[in-house]
Amino acid sequence: MDNIKMQSVNLNAWFGTKQALKDINISIKTNAVTAIIGPSGCGKSTFIRTLNRMHELAPTAKMSGQILLDDQNIYDSTVDPVMLRRRVGMVFQKPNPFPTMSIYDNVAAGLKLTGVRKDKNLDEVVKRSLQQATLWDEVKDDLKKPGTSISGGQQQRLCIARAIALEPEVILMDEPTSALDPIASAKIEQLVVELKKNYTVAIVTHNMQQASRVSDYTAFMYLGSLIEFGATKDIFESPKNQLTERYITGEFG
Amino acid sequence: MRGIPAINLQFLTGDGLRYGIGPAIQGTLILIGLTSAIGIPIGIMTGVYLAEYGTNKYASWIRSINDILTGFPSIIVGITAYSLIVVGLTGTFSPIAGAVALAFIMIPIIARTTEESLKLVPNSVREASMALGIHRWRTIISVILPSAKSGLITGTILAVARIAGETAPIMLTILGNTYFFQGLGKAMDALPLRIFASSRSHLQVEQTQAWGAALVLILIVLALNIGVRLASRGRYKR
């Protein structure tokens, strides 16, 4: 299949001696939203963090297997994780704008601090990124204010704008709405659907309704294993695995 | 308070012959400058290393040495600098030797406060930066250090205030005299030395001079505090 952007092949991951991921094979399709659901501690965050090599920043983290991005293994010794992370951006659970920077500088930070802004108009990029993150209209007069001065939902969209500014190919989202109220969450969800036009999105969530609303494909994980993976419609309407069915009907989790 | 009557223009700018403390003020400022030039970069770099890379055994060694130095008797620092630099290396009392001795008092303070304030920067900030594909060194310089700025400044002020009043290490390294700055290779005066020397005099005029010098020293430390605080009042203070 040509439209696979990223793919994990027999992926295992550990923290110390504790195995967090067991033989995960998931493919993430281009210009689609792939949701990863499962109860707390099932390894979904660990999985998404292996996709941009953030996993290895934890002191005792280990992994085996492959992650392919456009058919290249990102764990090859020739791949620089810093460069990789410019292609695979990430949005975290809690909004984390840089506390010492203005709204403008937060969005520009990626370009400024990676030194890739050459022949790019910074103002233009900041504006376009904020527009794509549907934040521009709310902050266009306050670009010089601290990034932490806006509301939590706005901060999260600021973080999305910050990730978009680098024009990554893939955007990873690790429970991006879990720290937000329902209205702010709804805005992020709309945004996620909007984003897939230009980007490939993988989103971790423990909110099943959210997964069914925003995603095209869903992976259900449990205790470090991938239980079921398929089109979101199929997973939610006719799950093949009994465990999946019990989880999405709210029997446990 | 007994220092107030002593203070006038001649007292502040005159040299020893007129019972002024000009040379001492000048000397202390030079010492603060030289010591900061050595101590602040090394101290901050040490603190950054300990906080950001400090999970290996070298770091724990450095941390212990740092802790020991923090509580080290300053006279020992002075004797060490005296025997190594004044006697061993240069053969002369000098502001350089004084600054090196004081740097050994300054570095552990700055390193420790730097480490502590960097550890207070939430890990999510580091992650945010790393996830953008920003190099680690760049993350530290442009994201983490600015976030910890107020802590770094506090540590530096503390350290400068501490060394400005140190007497024992400089007594053995810059010796003290009553002349204005004569060169980096010559003995120099400083406020703590002037206070010490004058306060032991039986002459009324010198005792008054000691009170005055003490007041000036307090004011310098105070001014440094206020000045740095004003200068560092960030736009995005939390």
mmCIF file of N, CA and C in Angstrom, chain A residues 68-147:
data_model
loop_
_atom_site.group_PDB
_atom_site.id
_atom_site.type_symbol
_atom_site.label_atom_id
_atom_site.label_comp_id
_atom_site.label_asym_id
_atom_site.label_seq_id
_atom_site.Cartn_x
_atom_site.Cartn_y
_atom_site.Cartn_z
ATOM 1 N N LEU A 68 9.150 2.577 10.429
ATOM 2 C CA LEU A 68 9.446 3.058 9.085
ATOM 3 C C LEU A 68 8.719 4.370 8.831
ATOM 4 N N LEU A 69 9.480 5.332 8.362
ATOM 5 C CA LEU A 69 8.879 6.581 7.892
ATOM 6 C C LEU A 69 9.225 6.670 6.407
ATOM 7 N N ASP A 70 8.215 6.654 5.566
ATOM 8 C CA ASP A 70 8.460 6.568 4.119
ATOM 9 C C ASP A 70 9.439 5.443 3.797
ATOM 10 N N ASP A 71 9.225 4.302 4.403
ATOM 11 C CA ASP A 71 10.031 3.107 4.155
ATOM 12 C C ASP A 71 11.466 3.177 4.674
ATOM 13 N N GLN A 72 11.798 4.237 5.401
ATOM 14 C CA GLN A 72 13.134 4.230 6.010
ATOM 15 C C GLN A 72 13.020 4.018 7.516
ATOM 16 N N ASN A 73 13.853 3.134 8.046
ATOM 17 C CA ASN A 73 13.818 2.869 9.478
ATOM 18 C C ASN A 73 14.393 4.062 10.237
ATOM 19 N N ILE A 74 13.571 4.676 11.085
ATOM 20 C CA ILE A 74 14.034 5.878 11.782
ATOM 21 C C ILE A 74 15.018 5.546 12.896
ATOM 22 N N TYR A 75 15.195 4.279 13.204
ATOM 23 C CA TYR A 75 16.180 3.906 14.221
ATOM 24 C C TYR A 75 17.503 3.491 13.585
ATOM 25 N N ASP A 76 17.628 3.678 12.263
ATOM 26 C CA ASP A 76 18.916 3.484 11.603
ATOM 27 C C ASP A 76 19.962 4.390 12.224
ATOM 28 N N SER A 77 21.204 3.915 12.232
ATOM 29 C CA SER A 77 22.251 4.738 12.839
ATOM 30 C C SER A 77 22.497 6.011 12.033
ATOM 31 N N THR A 78 22.046 6.035 10.783
ATOM 32 C CA THR A 78 22.274 7.227 9.960
ATOM 33 C C THR A 78 21.233 8.310 10.216
ATOM 34 N N VAL A 79 20.183 7.969 10.958
ATOM 35 C CA VAL A 79 19.113 8.941 11.172
ATOM 36 C C VAL A 79 19.404 9.753 12.433
ATOM 37 N N ASP A 80 19.424 11.059 12.271
ATOM 38 C CA ASP A 80 19.621 11.941 13.406
ATOM 39 C C ASP A 80 18.264 12.216 14.058
ATOM 40 N N PRO A 81 18.097 11.830 15.332
ATOM 41 C CA PRO A 81 16.781 12.009 15.955
ATOM 42 C C PRO A 81 16.315 13.466 15.942
ATOM 43 N N VAL A 82 17.271 14.389 16.018
ATOM 44 C CA VAL A 82 16.894 15.802 16.015
ATOM 45 C C VAL A 82 16.242 16.181 14.685
ATOM 46 N N MET A 83 16.836 15.692 13.589
ATOM 47 C CA MET A 83 16.263 15.971 12.271
ATOM 48 C C MET A 83 14.918 15.264 12.103
ATOM 49 N N LEU A 84 14.859 14.041 12.619
ATOM 50 C CA LEU A 84 13.613 13.276 12.531
ATOM 51 C C LEU A 84 12.461 14.038 13.170
ATOM 52 N N ARG A 85 12.745 14.628 14.350
ATOM 53 C CA ARG A 85 11.669 15.301 15.091
ATOM 54 C C ARG A 85 11.173 16.550 14.373
ATOM 55 N N ARG A 86 11.968 17.039 13.402
ATOM 56 C CA ARG A 86 11.458 18.151 12.607
ATOM 57 C C ARG A 86 10.461 17.658 11.565
ATOM 58 N N ARG A 87 10.556 16.383 11.243
ATOM 59 C CA ARG A 87 9.600 15.826 10.274
ATOM 60 C C ARG A 87 8.377 15.254 10.971
ATOM 61 N N VAL A 88 8.575 14.816 12.205
ATOM 62 C CA VAL A 88 7.477 14.216 12.965
ATOM 63 C C VAL A 88 7.257 15.055 14.222
ATOM 64 N N GLY A 89 6.316 15.961 14.152
ATOM 65 C CA GLY A 89 6.073 16.874 15.262
ATOM 66 C C GLY A 89 5.213 16.250 16.341
ATOM 67 N N MET A 90 5.142 16.921 17.493
ATOM 68 C CA MET A 90 4.399 16.329 18.605
ATOM 69 C C MET A 90 3.683 17.388 19.417
ATOM 70 N N VAL A 91 2.482 17.024 19.866
ATOM 71 C CA VAL A 91 1.709 17.867 20.779
ATOM 72 C C VAL A 91 1.439 17.039 22.023
ATOM 73 N N PHE A 92 1.630 17.643 23.188
ATOM 74 C CA PHE A 92 1.606 16.859 24.414
ATOM 75 C C PHE A 92 0.271 16.950 25.150
ATOM 76 N N GLN A 93 0.202 16.118 26.173
ATOM 77 C CA GLN A 93 -1.010 16.029 26.988
ATOM 78 C C GLN A 93 -1.371 17.368 27.625
ATOM 79 N N LYS A 94 -0.396 17.940 28.305
ATOM 80 C CA LYS A 94 -0.639 19.249 28.906
ATOM 81 C C LYS A 94 -0.057 20.324 27.993
ATOM 82 N N PRO A 95 -0.827 21.396 27.772
ATOM 83 C CA PRO A 95 -0.272 22.476 26.949
ATOM 84 C C PRO A 95 1.039 22.941 27.558
ATOM 85 N N ASN A 96 2.084 23.030 26.746
ATOM 86 C CA ASN A 96 3.383 23.405 27.303
ATOM 87 C C ASN A 96 4.069 24.482 26.471
ATOM 88 N N PRO A 97 3.420 25.636 26.319
ATOM 89 C CA PRO A 97 4.125 26.727 25.625
ATOM 90 C C PRO A 97 5.372 27.111 26.412
ATOM 91 N N PHE A 98 6.376 27.641 25.710
ATOM 92 C CA PHE A 98 7.594 28.068 26.407
ATOM 93 C C PHE A 98 7.258 29.252 27.303
ATOM 94 N N PRO A 99 7.495 29.122 28.593
ATOM 95 C CA PRO A 99 7.018 30.136 29.546
ATOM 96 C C PRO A 99 7.677 31.498 29.389
ATOM 97 N N THR A 100 8.883 31.537 28.816
ATOM 98 C CA THR A 100 9.560 32.832 28.736
ATOM 99 C C THR A 100 9.311 33.533 27.405
ATOM 100 N N MET A 101 8.495 32.928 26.545
ATOM 101 C CA MET A 101 8.354 33.488 25.204
ATOM 102 C C MET A 101 6.948 34.033 24.969
ATOM 103 N N SER A 102 6.886 35.011 24.062
ATOM 104 C CA SER A 102 5.590 35.556 23.659
ATOM 105 C C SER A 102 4.874 34.546 22.755
ATOM 106 N N ILE A 103 3.622 34.836 22.483
ATOM 107 C CA ILE A 103 2.859 33.980 21.578
ATOM 108 C C ILE A 103 3.587 33.864 20.238
ATOM 109 N N TYR A 104 4.005 35.012 19.734
ATOM 110 C CA TYR A 104 4.728 35.035 18.458
ATOM 111 C C TYR A 104 5.982 34.165 18.529
ATOM 112 N N ASP A 105 6.784 34.389 19.577
ATOM 113 C CA ASP A 105 8.053 33.660 19.678
ATOM 114 C C ASP A 105 7.842 32.167 19.862
ATOM 115 N N ASN A 106 6.746 31.811 20.542
ATOM 116 C CA ASN A 106 6.459 30.390 20.699
ATOM 117 C C ASN A 106 6.290 29.726 19.343
ATOM 118 N N VAL A 107 5.530 30.378 18.477
ATOM 119 C CA VAL A 107 5.295 29.783 17.161
ATOM 120 C C VAL A 107 6.581 29.813 16.339
ATOM 121 N N ALA A 108 7.347 30.904 16.495
ATOM 122 C CA ALA A 108 8.561 31.048 15.693
ATOM 123 C C ALA A 108 9.713 30.221 16.247
ATOM 124 N N ALA A 109 9.564 29.731 17.478
ATOM 125 C CA ALA A 109 10.699 29.087 18.158
ATOM 126 C C ALA A 109 11.297 27.957 17.338
ATOM 127 N N GLY A 110 10.429 27.120 16.789
ATOM 128 C CA GLY A 110 10.937 25.981 16.037
ATOM 129 C C GLY A 110 11.847 26.418 14.901
ATOM 130 N N LEU A 111 11.397 27.456 14.185
ATOM 131 C CA LEU A 111 12.201 27.918 13.051
ATOM 132 C C LEU A 111 13.453 28.640 13.509
ATOM 133 N N LYS A 112 13.294 29.469 14.519
ATOM 134 C CA LYS A 112 14.445 30.247 14.988
ATOM 135 C C LYS A 112 15.517 29.341 15.574
ATOM 136 N N LEU A 113 15.113 28.433 16.452
ATOM 137 C CA LEU A 113 16.098 27.680 17.224
ATOM 138 C C LEU A 113 16.635 26.462 16.479
ATOM 139 N N THR A 114 15.993 26.095 15.369
ATOM 140 C CA THR A 114 16.575 25.012 14.588
ATOM 141 C C THR A 114 17.408 25.564 13.448
ATOM 142 N N GLY A 115 17.302 26.883 13.227
ATOM 143 C CA GLY A 115 18.095 27.488 12.168
ATOM 144 C C GLY A 115 17.630 27.117 10.774
ATOM 145 N N VAL A 116 16.357 26.755 10.635
ATOM 146 C CA VAL A 116 15.886 26.396 9.289
ATOM 147 C C VAL A 116 15.016 27.488 8.663
ATOM 148 N N ARG A 117 15.104 28.702 9.234
ATOM 149 C CA ARG A 117 14.184 29.726 8.745
ATOM 150 C C ARG A 117 14.637 30.374 7.441
ATOM 151 N N LYS A 118 15.804 29.951 6.949
ATOM 152 C CA LYS A 118 16.375 30.585 5.763
ATOM 153 C C LYS A 118 15.329 30.882 4.693
ATOM 154 N N ASP A 119 15.440 32.037 4.122
ATOM 155 C CA ASP A 119 14.511 32.553 3.126
ATOM 156 C C ASP A 119 13.045 32.212 3.382
ATOM 157 N N LYS A 120 12.684 32.290 4.646
ATOM 158 C CA LYS A 120 11.261 32.184 4.958
ATOM 159 C C LYS A 120 10.867 33.450 5.701
ATOM 160 N N ASN A 121 9.717 33.949 5.405
ATOM 161 C CA ASN A 121 9.240 35.126 6.094
ATOM 162 C C ASN A 121 8.593 34.696 7.412
ATOM 163 N N LEU A 122 9.276 35.032 8.494
ATOM 164 C CA LEU A 122 8.853 34.547 9.803
ATOM 165 C C LEU A 122 7.430 34.997 10.146
ATOM 166 N N ASP A 123 7.150 36.294 9.884
ATOM 167 C CA ASP A 123 5.807 36.813 10.184
ATOM 168 C C ASP A 123 4.746 36.004 9.439
ATOM 169 N N GLU A 124 5.081 35.698 8.195
ATOM 170 C CA GLU A 124 4.134 34.967 7.352
ATOM 171 C C GLU A 124 3.879 33.569 7.913
ATOM 172 N N VAL A 125 4.978 32.900 8.302
ATOM 173 C CA VAL A 125 4.851 31.541 8.836
ATOM 174 C C VAL A 125 4.052 31.549 10.131
ATOM 175 N N VAL A 126 4.340 32.517 10.994
ATOM 176 C CA VAL A 126 3.634 32.589 12.270
ATOM 177 C C VAL A 126 2.142 32.782 12.024
ATOM 178 N N LYS A 127 1.838 33.699 11.112
ATOM 179 C CA LYS A 127 0.431 33.969 10.824
ATOM 180 C C LYS A 127 -0.254 32.718 10.259
ATOM 181 N N ARG A 128 0.400 32.093 9.286
ATOM 182 C CA ARG A 128 -0.228 30.939 8.652
ATOM 183 C C ARG A 128 -0.407 29.791 9.647
ATOM 184 N N SER A 129 0.608 29.601 10.504
ATOM 185 C CA SER A 129 0.519 28.511 11.478
ATOM 186 C C SER A 129 -0.617 28.761 12.460
ATOM 187 N N LEU A 130 -0.721 30.000 12.914
ATOM 188 C CA LEU A 130 -1.789 30.314 13.859
ATOM 189 C C LEU A 130 -3.156 30.201 13.187
ATOM 190 N N GLN A 131 -3.211 30.555 11.925
ATOM 191 C CA GLN A 131 -4.478 30.410 11.199
ATOM 192 C C GLN A 131 -4.857 28.934 11.073
ATOM 193 N N GLN A 132 -3.873 28.139 10.708
ATOM 194 C CA GLN A 132 -4.161 26.705 10.578
ATOM 195 C C GLN A 132 -4.578 26.098 11.905
ATOM 196 N N ALA A 133 -4.045 26.641 12.993
ATOM 197 C CA ALA A 133 -4.410 26.137 14.318
ATOM 198 C C ALA A 133 -5.675 26.821 14.827
ATOM 199 N N THR A 134 -6.348 27.574 13.981
ATOM 200 C CA THR A 134 -7.575 28.324 14.281
ATOM 201 C C THR A 134 -7.435 29.185 15.540
ATOM 202 N N LEU A 135 -6.262 29.771 15.678
ATOM 203 C CA LEU A 135 -6.030 30.621 16.848
ATOM 204 C C LEU A 135 -5.807 32.069 16.452
ATOM 205 N N TRP A 136 -5.541 32.296 15.178
ATOM 206 C CA TRP A 136 -5.120 33.615 14.715
ATOM 207 C C TRP A 136 -6.101 34.720 15.137
ATOM 208 N N ASP A 137 -7.385 34.502 14.877
ATOM 209 C CA ASP A 137 -8.358 35.566 15.154
ATOM 210 C C ASP A 137 -8.404 35.931 16.632
ATOM 211 N N GLU A 138 -8.093 34.952 17.487
ATOM 212 C CA GLU A 138 -8.185 35.229 18.920
ATOM 213 C C GLU A 138 -6.948 35.943 19.457
ATOM 214 N N VAL A 139 -5.811 35.768 18.808
ATOM 215 C CA VAL A 139 -4.576 36.316 19.396
ATOM 216 C C VAL A 139 -3.870 37.339 18.517
ATOM 217 N N LYS A 140 -4.450 37.664 17.348
ATOM 218 C CA LYS A 140 -3.673 38.468 16.407
ATOM 219 C C LYS A 140 -3.268 39.833 16.962
ATOM 220 N N ASP A 141 -4.027 40.329 17.948
ATOM 221 C CA ASP A 141 -3.651 41.623 18.531
ATOM 222 C C ASP A 141 -2.763 41.473 19.766
ATOM 223 N N ASP A 142 -2.529 40.244 20.175
ATOM 224 C CA ASP A 142 -1.787 40.011 21.420
ATOM 225 C C ASP A 142 -0.529 39.183 21.194
ATOM 226 N N LEU A 143 0.033 39.267 20.001
ATOM 227 C CA LEU A 143 1.150 38.367 19.686
ATOM 228 C C LEU A 143 2.346 38.558 20.598
ATOM 229 N N LYS A 144 2.439 39.745 21.212
ATOM 230 C CA LYS A 144 3.592 40.017 22.069
ATOM 231 C C LYS A 144 3.350 39.581 23.511
ATOM 232 N N LYS A 145 2.137 39.150 23.800
ATOM 233 C CA LYS A 145 1.859 38.710 25.177
ATOM 234 C C LYS A 145 2.489 37.341 25.430
ATOM 235 N N PRO A 146 2.747 37.037 26.714
ATOM 236 C CA PRO A 146 3.351 35.745 27.022
ATOM 237 C C PRO A 146 2.475 34.583 26.539
ATOM 238 N N GLY A 147 3.133 33.531 26.079
ATOM 239 C CA GLY A 147 2.408 32.364 25.616
ATOM 240 C C GLY A 147 1.584 31.703 26.701
#
